Every structure is written in structure tokens, then in C-alpha cells.
């Protein structure tokens, strides 16, 4: 019995020590916590969604979901073949080129009106704090931080590992002018070496006036946050980016709700709406969009073009890896919103609404 108790104690100590690693981040404290506690979206010690948002749909339990994920994995969750990609020289782009380059999942680079913008970068090849537990698909990690130019504005939508990647963000910190994120997320960034004066932390429904007529409005999403076991101590955001010549909706992880229509009525129409389309399941429909809801959200925000993201790099749900792009494309036949579906690394011409994209995923096993 004594030996058993010693082993248990050592396991607990080791687990506690593991959780102290920098990649898990820091909880907000001090003045930052005071600002959070004064937020109208913070109640009972946590940030709240606009409407009640269960983690799981009624009728499903965490135990059942975990069992199905571990032991009833669907065929085709991960590709057999390497994902096709292209390599754009981001370090030597002409200054007048207005493009978007997708890195898979929810990571992408934009150069618009002379400014360089990066969203939710994940270049570590892993979407989990446990190394090797959620590896990027073969072929999707052709870019590194070294391939990026100096970034004027880095957007972090929320602090989940597949959006706020510790390894990537540490490597990036000397290449970033300003970081724009939700309340509390700055605690992680400061812990990882970012200068406080370069972090812009905001609540929902705030306005950020940047230089050269670049304006950002922080808007809601229906999701959650957290890097350890405590949820919702930092805020999750979507963004409206208004440049001198374009208006872009930078969506984030979100279930469907009234906020999409409110954003569309307040800020739309959008030249481009970037909306999540992957890692969904009816079991957690409140925090991720199902395929028909992706298109409805695009209609709600009054999108002229739709770029579906959050797919094609990690397997975080039991649907087939190509299902998100296939279903959105199929359903869109009745709606006909121009779709932006580039390969990883392919240049999207932001001001060419007639640019066509292949269904590159169809022949990939």
C-alpha cells in the first residue's frame, strides 16, 4: 500500500510539473483581471456567450463522445496521400500585391493595401500540447516562421492550441508589430516574451483605429477558451477588418447564432468572409458550424465571397478530412456564393472576384 501511494504521489507531482511548462500559458491576474471582471460579457467568474451554449448537444455525454473518438473512428479522417500545396515567396512580394495565402486549418497570411497581416498561425506541426498527439497531415507544413516577412498585425482569435500555438508565437515575437486579441489572451503572450505595449486586448464590440486608415472592430463568436482545465477565463473573438479599399470578416471558431446577422447588418457587406467549416459534429453543434450553417453564416454577414477554413490540416473530429470542403461546395450549388478554396500556399487575389479555384481535394485519397 505504501509503495502504491508513493507511485500515485509521484504521478501527481510529475503531472503538476508538466503543467508548469510555458506552452500552457498564464492565467490573467492584476490589472488585466480587473478589466476582465468589469466586462459585460464576464459573469460568475467566466466569459459567457451571447446565448446559452452547452459544450455538448443535449443527449450526448463527454464519456460517449470520448469513447467514439478513441474507438469508433470513421474511415477517411486522415488523408492517405500528401496534401498538395504551393510555395509562395512571401518575403519578396511586390508591395502593391493584395493577396491571401492559406497555411491550412485557420492559419493564413494577407497582404492588403501595403500591410502584412497574419491570423492564428500554427507552424509547429501539432495542434495539441502533447507532442505528436494531433499531427498535421503530410504535406501541410511546408511553411515556417522563417518564410514570413515582418508582420504589421497579428490576429489571435482565441487561446486554443490550434489557434495560439506556443512554439510558433515564441518564434514570431521579433517579427510582429502589434498583436490584436481578446481580453486575457495577452497574459499568455506576455509570458511568452511579447512586449505589453505591442498587445491590443479588447472586448467584443470595440473599435481599434490602426494607422493608414486601417480599422478593426472586435465582434462576437460562439465558442469557448482555455489551455488547461479551466475554461473561459480569456475571451474569444471574431474581427471586422476595414482597410482603405476592402472590408473582410475574419471569422473564428463559432457555432451558429444571431451574431452573424448582427455583424452583417452593422458592418456588411463584406468583400470576403472567412468562416470556419471543419471539425464539426452534431454532438457539439453549439460551438462549431455544421455545413449548412457555414453558408447561412456567409449569407448573414452579407459576404460577396466565402473562404471556408478550419479544415484540411488536422483531424479533430470524426468526419472525413475532405468532407468539409466537399459538403460546402455541394450545398453552395443552390446558393452560389463565390467560394475561395485554394490549395495551401496558393495565392488568392483579394481584389479579383472572378478568380477560380480547383476542387483540389477530390483526387486526394
Short mmCIF file of C-alpha atoms in Angstrom, two decimals, residues 20-300:
data_model
loop_
_atom_site.label_atom_id
_atom_site.label_comp_id
_atom_site.label_asym_id
_atom_site.label_seq_id
_atom_site.Cartn_x
_atom_site.Cartn_y
_atom_site.Cartn_z
CA UNK A 20 4.00 24.30 -15.46
CA UNK A 21 5.59 24.35 -18.91
CA UNK A 22 5.37 27.69 -20.73
CA UNK A 23 3.23 26.24 -23.54
CA UNK A 24 0.25 26.11 -21.21
CA UNK A 25 0.34 29.88 -20.77
CA UNK A 26 -0.63 32.07 -17.82
CA UNK A 27 -3.96 33.00 -16.31
CA UNK A 28 -4.86 36.71 -16.22
CA UNK A 29 -4.04 38.49 -12.97
CA UNK A 30 -3.77 42.00 -11.54
CA UNK A 31 -4.99 44.92 -13.66
CA UNK A 32 -5.73 42.61 -16.58
CA UNK A 33 -8.06 40.54 -14.39
CA UNK A 34 -9.75 43.71 -13.12
CA UNK A 35 -10.52 44.77 -16.69
CA UNK A 36 -11.91 41.30 -17.40
CA UNK A 37 -14.13 41.37 -14.31
CA UNK A 38 -15.64 44.67 -15.48
CA UNK A 39 -16.59 43.24 -18.86
CA UNK A 40 -20.34 42.94 -19.51
CA UNK A 41 -19.58 39.55 -21.07
CA UNK A 42 -17.95 38.18 -17.89
CA UNK A 43 -20.22 36.66 -15.25
CA UNK A 44 -19.78 34.15 -12.45
CA UNK A 45 -16.02 34.03 -12.96
CA UNK A 46 -16.14 33.26 -16.69
CA UNK A 47 -16.77 34.82 -20.07
CA UNK A 48 -20.22 33.96 -21.40
CA UNK A 49 -21.60 33.59 -24.91
CA UNK A 50 -24.50 35.77 -26.02
CA UNK A 51 -26.88 32.83 -25.63
CA UNK A 52 -26.66 29.67 -23.55
CA UNK A 53 -24.01 27.46 -25.14
CA UNK A 54 -23.64 23.88 -23.88
CA UNK A 55 -20.34 22.20 -24.70
CA UNK A 56 -22.28 19.18 -25.97
CA UNK A 57 -25.65 18.88 -27.64
CA UNK A 58 -28.43 17.57 -25.43
CA UNK A 59 -28.44 13.79 -25.23
CA UNK A 60 -24.68 13.33 -25.54
CA UNK A 61 -22.17 12.83 -22.74
CA UNK A 62 -18.46 13.54 -22.65
CA UNK A 63 -17.79 9.86 -21.92
CA UNK A 64 -19.69 8.76 -25.01
CA UNK A 65 -18.01 11.35 -27.21
CA UNK A 66 -14.55 10.36 -25.94
CA UNK A 67 -15.26 6.68 -26.47
CA UNK A 68 -16.42 7.23 -30.05
CA UNK A 69 -13.43 9.44 -30.83
CA UNK A 70 -10.94 6.90 -29.48
CA UNK A 71 -12.51 3.62 -30.58
CA UNK A 72 -15.02 4.32 -33.37
CA UNK A 73 -13.01 6.48 -35.72
CA UNK A 74 -14.55 6.95 -39.13
CA UNK A 75 -12.68 5.97 -42.31
CA UNK A 76 -11.07 8.80 -44.21
CA UNK A 77 -10.47 11.02 -41.19
CA UNK A 78 -6.89 11.50 -42.37
CA UNK A 79 -5.59 11.54 -45.94
CA UNK A 80 -3.51 8.69 -47.26
CA UNK A 81 -1.81 10.89 -49.83
CA UNK A 82 0.24 14.01 -49.20
CA UNK A 83 -1.85 17.19 -49.32
CA UNK A 84 -0.95 19.21 -52.44
CA UNK A 85 0.45 22.67 -51.84
CA UNK A 86 2.27 25.59 -53.43
CA UNK A 87 5.11 27.72 -52.10
CA UNK A 88 4.62 31.47 -52.46
CA UNK A 89 7.65 33.66 -51.76
CA UNK A 90 6.16 35.83 -49.02
CA UNK A 91 9.45 37.59 -48.33
CA UNK A 92 9.60 39.17 -51.78
CA UNK A 93 6.03 40.09 -52.61
CA UNK A 94 5.54 43.25 -54.67
CA UNK A 95 4.26 45.98 -52.35
CA UNK A 96 1.17 46.56 -54.48
CA UNK A 97 0.09 42.89 -54.49
CA UNK A 98 -3.11 42.26 -52.48
CA UNK A 99 -3.17 38.56 -51.70
CA UNK A 100 -4.12 35.91 -49.17
CA UNK A 101 -2.11 32.72 -48.61
CA UNK A 102 -3.64 29.91 -46.58
CA UNK A 103 -1.47 27.61 -44.44
CA UNK A 104 -4.22 25.07 -43.71
CA UNK A 105 -6.71 24.92 -40.83
CA UNK A 106 -7.30 28.53 -39.64
CA UNK A 107 -3.86 29.99 -40.33
CA UNK A 108 -3.38 32.47 -43.15
CA UNK A 109 -1.37 35.48 -44.29
CA UNK A 110 -2.75 38.56 -46.02
CA UNK A 111 -1.08 41.49 -47.68
CA UNK A 112 -3.62 44.28 -48.18
CA UNK A 113 -3.02 47.90 -49.08
CA UNK A 114 0.64 47.55 -48.12
CA UNK A 115 0.09 45.95 -44.69
CA UNK A 116 1.06 42.40 -43.79
CA UNK A 117 -1.40 40.51 -41.61
CA UNK A 118 -1.20 37.07 -40.01
CA UNK A 119 -4.09 35.15 -38.41
CA UNK A 120 -3.90 32.26 -35.90
CA UNK A 121 -0.52 30.88 -37.06
CA UNK A 122 0.30 27.23 -36.30
CA UNK A 123 3.61 26.07 -37.79
CA UNK A 124 4.67 23.54 -35.14
CA UNK A 125 3.01 20.62 -36.93
CA UNK A 126 0.89 19.82 -33.89
CA UNK A 127 -2.50 21.03 -32.60
CA UNK A 128 -2.13 19.74 -29.06
CA UNK A 129 0.06 20.39 -26.01
CA UNK A 130 1.11 16.72 -26.15
CA UNK A 131 3.75 16.33 -28.84
CA UNK A 132 2.71 14.07 -31.69
CA UNK A 133 -0.86 13.57 -30.48
CA UNK A 134 -2.52 15.64 -33.23
CA UNK A 135 -0.05 15.91 -36.07
CA UNK A 136 -0.58 17.97 -39.19
CA UNK A 137 -1.40 15.99 -42.33
CA UNK A 138 1.56 15.15 -44.56
CA UNK A 139 2.24 17.99 -46.97
CA UNK A 140 0.53 20.71 -44.96
CA UNK A 141 3.61 22.03 -43.12
CA UNK A 142 5.64 23.49 -45.97
CA UNK A 143 5.85 26.96 -44.38
CA UNK A 144 7.81 28.03 -41.31
CA UNK A 145 8.20 31.28 -39.42
CA UNK A 146 11.37 31.91 -41.45
CA UNK A 147 9.21 32.14 -44.58
CA UNK A 148 7.26 35.08 -43.16
CA UNK A 149 8.07 38.78 -43.58
CA UNK A 150 7.70 41.27 -40.75
CA UNK A 151 4.04 41.24 -39.68
CA UNK A 152 2.22 44.52 -39.10
CA UNK A 153 -0.83 42.97 -37.38
CA UNK A 154 -1.09 39.54 -35.83
CA UNK A 155 -4.65 38.44 -35.02
CA UNK A 156 -5.28 35.73 -32.40
CA UNK A 157 -8.94 34.72 -32.28
CA UNK A 158 -8.71 32.69 -29.05
CA UNK A 159 -6.24 30.74 -26.98
CA UNK A 160 -6.85 27.13 -28.09
CA UNK A 161 -3.76 25.22 -29.18
CA UNK A 162 -4.83 25.02 -32.83
CA UNK A 163 -5.05 28.83 -32.98
CA UNK A 164 -2.49 30.09 -30.45
CA UNK A 165 0.49 27.82 -30.96
CA UNK A 166 3.17 28.41 -28.33
CA UNK A 167 6.15 27.31 -30.42
CA UNK A 168 5.10 29.43 -33.39
CA UNK A 169 4.29 32.51 -31.34
CA UNK A 170 7.62 32.39 -29.49
CA UNK A 171 9.47 32.23 -32.82
CA UNK A 172 7.35 35.08 -34.21
CA UNK A 173 7.73 37.64 -31.43
CA UNK A 174 10.60 39.57 -33.06
CA UNK A 175 8.70 39.70 -36.35
CA UNK A 176 5.46 41.29 -35.10
CA UNK A 177 4.49 44.91 -34.70
CA UNK A 178 1.07 44.63 -33.00
CA UNK A 179 -0.97 41.68 -31.71
CA UNK A 180 -4.76 42.00 -31.60
CA UNK A 181 -6.55 39.54 -29.31
CA UNK A 182 -9.33 39.10 -26.78
CA UNK A 183 -9.26 40.08 -23.13
CA UNK A 184 -6.92 37.87 -21.12
CA UNK A 185 -5.03 36.35 -24.05
CA UNK A 186 -2.31 38.95 -23.52
CA UNK A 187 -1.33 37.13 -20.32
CA UNK A 188 -0.13 34.19 -22.42
CA UNK A 189 1.69 36.46 -24.86
CA UNK A 190 3.49 38.41 -22.14
CA UNK A 191 4.56 35.14 -20.51
CA UNK A 192 5.99 34.10 -23.88
CA UNK A 193 8.05 37.28 -24.23
CA UNK A 194 5.82 39.77 -26.06
CA UNK A 195 6.08 43.41 -25.03
CA UNK A 196 2.92 44.66 -23.31
CA UNK A 197 2.87 47.82 -25.40
CA UNK A 198 2.56 45.72 -28.56
CA UNK A 199 -0.52 43.80 -27.38
CA UNK A 200 -4.00 45.18 -28.04
CA UNK A 201 -6.54 43.28 -25.90
CA UNK A 202 -10.20 44.02 -26.48
CA UNK A 203 -13.71 43.00 -25.50
CA UNK A 204 -16.47 42.35 -28.01
CA UNK A 205 -17.84 45.35 -29.86
CA UNK A 206 -14.83 47.62 -29.61
CA UNK A 207 -13.11 49.72 -32.27
CA UNK A 208 -9.36 49.79 -32.89
CA UNK A 209 -8.00 52.56 -35.09
CA UNK A 210 -4.71 51.48 -36.57
CA UNK A 211 -2.51 53.52 -38.89
CA UNK A 212 -3.16 54.43 -42.54
CA UNK A 213 -6.97 54.08 -42.32
CA UNK A 214 -6.90 50.50 -41.09
CA UNK A 215 -9.73 49.91 -38.62
CA UNK A 216 -10.58 46.75 -36.68
CA UNK A 217 -13.89 46.06 -34.96
CA UNK A 218 -13.87 43.22 -32.45
CA UNK A 219 -17.01 41.14 -32.82
CA UNK A 220 -18.52 38.12 -31.04
CA UNK A 221 -18.21 34.41 -31.75
CA UNK A 222 -19.99 31.48 -30.10
CA UNK A 223 -17.24 29.33 -28.68
CA UNK A 224 -15.09 28.91 -25.56
CA UNK A 225 -11.46 29.21 -24.42
CA UNK A 226 -8.89 27.55 -22.20
CA UNK A 227 -5.48 25.85 -22.28
CA UNK A 228 -5.58 23.75 -19.10
CA UNK A 229 -8.69 22.62 -17.23
CA UNK A 230 -10.31 25.98 -16.51
CA UNK A 231 -12.44 27.28 -19.35
CA UNK A 232 -13.48 30.75 -20.45
CA UNK A 233 -11.09 32.92 -18.44
CA UNK A 234 -9.97 34.57 -21.71
CA UNK A 235 -12.19 35.91 -24.47
CA UNK A 236 -12.76 34.50 -27.98
CA UNK A 237 -13.28 36.95 -30.85
CA UNK A 238 -14.09 37.37 -34.50
CA UNK A 239 -12.94 40.53 -36.30
CA UNK A 240 -14.05 43.03 -38.88
CA UNK A 241 -11.02 44.33 -40.78
CA UNK A 242 -11.59 47.53 -42.71
CA UNK A 243 -8.69 48.62 -44.91
CA UNK A 244 -8.57 51.68 -47.20
CA UNK A 245 -10.04 49.58 -50.04
CA UNK A 246 -11.58 46.39 -48.58
CA UNK A 247 -13.73 45.02 -45.80
CA UNK A 248 -13.03 41.49 -44.56
CA UNK A 249 -14.77 39.39 -41.92
CA UNK A 250 -12.16 37.39 -40.03
CA UNK A 251 -14.33 34.70 -38.55
CA UNK A 252 -13.22 32.40 -35.79
CA UNK A 253 -14.33 29.12 -34.28
CA UNK A 254 -18.05 29.60 -33.69
CA UNK A 255 -21.35 27.84 -33.53
CA UNK A 256 -24.29 29.38 -35.34
CA UNK A 257 -26.15 32.18 -33.58
CA UNK A 258 -27.66 35.62 -34.06
CA UNK A 259 -24.30 37.38 -34.01
CA UNK A 260 -23.64 36.64 -37.68
CA UNK A 261 -26.71 38.57 -38.81
CA UNK A 262 -25.92 41.37 -36.36
CA UNK A 263 -22.39 41.66 -37.77
CA UNK A 264 -23.76 41.68 -41.30
CA UNK A 265 -26.33 44.36 -40.52
CA UNK A 266 -23.80 46.53 -38.70
CA UNK A 267 -20.69 46.15 -40.86
CA UNK A 268 -21.63 44.32 -44.05
CA UNK A 269 -21.46 43.70 -46.87
CA UNK A 270 -18.00 42.11 -46.88
CA UNK A 271 -15.67 41.69 -49.83
CA UNK A 272 -14.57 38.43 -48.22
CA UNK A 273 -15.88 36.42 -45.27
CA UNK A 274 -13.51 33.86 -43.74
CA UNK A 275 -15.69 31.38 -41.86
CA UNK A 276 -14.88 28.06 -40.20
CA UNK A 277 -16.15 24.91 -41.91
CA UNK A 278 -14.40 21.96 -40.26
CA UNK A 279 -14.10 19.91 -37.06
CA UNK A 280 -17.88 19.91 -36.67
CA UNK A 281 -20.22 17.27 -35.26
CA UNK A 282 -23.90 17.25 -34.33
CA UNK A 283 -22.68 16.39 -30.84
CA UNK A 284 -21.06 19.83 -30.42
CA UNK A 285 -23.12 21.89 -32.82
CA UNK A 286 -23.29 24.89 -30.47
CA UNK A 287 -19.55 25.63 -30.74
CA UNK A 288 -18.80 24.74 -34.40
CA UNK A 289 -20.75 25.29 -37.61
CA UNK A 290 -22.38 22.41 -39.44
CA UNK A 291 -22.02 22.62 -43.26
CA UNK A 292 -25.42 24.26 -43.99
CA UNK A 293 -24.71 26.79 -41.24
CA UNK A 294 -21.43 27.82 -42.88
CA UNK A 295 -23.38 29.07 -45.89
CA UNK A 296 -26.11 30.60 -43.76
CA UNK A 297 -23.50 32.50 -41.76
CA UNK A 298 -21.97 33.76 -45.02
CA UNK A 299 -25.39 34.98 -46.12
CA UNK A 300 -25.98 36.57 -42.71
#
